[in-house]
Tab-separated table of C-alpha atoms in Angstrom:
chain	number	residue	atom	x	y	z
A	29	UNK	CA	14.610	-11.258	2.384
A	30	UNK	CA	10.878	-11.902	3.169
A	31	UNK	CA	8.323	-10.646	1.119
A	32	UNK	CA	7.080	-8.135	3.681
A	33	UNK	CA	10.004	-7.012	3.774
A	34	UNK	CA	10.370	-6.336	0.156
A	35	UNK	CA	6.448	-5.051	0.015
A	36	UNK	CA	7.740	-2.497	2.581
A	37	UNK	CA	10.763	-1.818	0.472
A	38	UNK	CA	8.418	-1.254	-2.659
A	39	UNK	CA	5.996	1.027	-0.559
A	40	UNK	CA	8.409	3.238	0.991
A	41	UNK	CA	9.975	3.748	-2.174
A	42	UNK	CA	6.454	4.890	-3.709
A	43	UNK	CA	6.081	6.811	-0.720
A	44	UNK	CA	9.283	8.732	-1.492
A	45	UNK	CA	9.009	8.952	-5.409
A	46	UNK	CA	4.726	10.700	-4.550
A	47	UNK	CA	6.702	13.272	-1.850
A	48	UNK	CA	9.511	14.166	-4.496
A	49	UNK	CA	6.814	14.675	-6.976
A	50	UNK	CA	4.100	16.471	-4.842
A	51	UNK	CA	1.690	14.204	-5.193
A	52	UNK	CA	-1.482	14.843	-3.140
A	53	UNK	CA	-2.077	10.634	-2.239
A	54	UNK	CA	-1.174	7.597	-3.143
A	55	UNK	CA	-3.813	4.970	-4.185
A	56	UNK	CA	-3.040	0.826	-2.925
A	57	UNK	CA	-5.320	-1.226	-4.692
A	58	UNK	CA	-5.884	-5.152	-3.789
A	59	UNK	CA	-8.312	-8.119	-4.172
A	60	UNK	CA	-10.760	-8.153	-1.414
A	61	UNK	CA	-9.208	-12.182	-0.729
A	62	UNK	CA	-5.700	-10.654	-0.401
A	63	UNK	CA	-5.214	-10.639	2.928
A	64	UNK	CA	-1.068	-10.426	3.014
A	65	UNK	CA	-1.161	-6.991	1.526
A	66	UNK	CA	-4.343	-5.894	3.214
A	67	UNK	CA	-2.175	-6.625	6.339
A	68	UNK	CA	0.973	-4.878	4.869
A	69	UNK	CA	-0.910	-1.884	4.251
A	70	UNK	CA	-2.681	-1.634	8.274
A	71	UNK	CA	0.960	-2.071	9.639
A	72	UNK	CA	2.269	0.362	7.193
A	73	UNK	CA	-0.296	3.167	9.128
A	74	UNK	CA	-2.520	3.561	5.856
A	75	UNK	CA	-6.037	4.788	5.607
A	76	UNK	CA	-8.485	2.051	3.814
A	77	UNK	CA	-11.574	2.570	2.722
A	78	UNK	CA	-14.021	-0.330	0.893
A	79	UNK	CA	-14.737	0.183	-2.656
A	80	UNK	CA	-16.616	-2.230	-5.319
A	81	UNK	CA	-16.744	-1.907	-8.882
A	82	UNK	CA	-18.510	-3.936	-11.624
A	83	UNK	CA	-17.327	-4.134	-15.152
């Protein structure tokens, strides 16, 4: 199994787990460099929007 495959896996099953619990959103953090799951999350018809933090 690829690991797009299994990120999809691991997504739909959040998905599934925020509906059963009636949660509002769900919240995919990444590194701005990691372009895999940046692309797993645009073909998986999510919403992005650019944040930066310091700490």
């Amino acid at each position: 199994m690829r690991s797009l495959e299994v990120g999809q896996l691991l997504l739909y099953q959040a998905r599934d787990f925020a509906k059963e619990s009636d949660a509002q959103r769900i919240s995919l953090e990444t590194a701005p460099d990691n372009t895999g799951a940046q692309r797993l999350y645009e073909k998986m018809d999510t919403s992005m929007t650019r944040s930066f933090s310091l700490t």
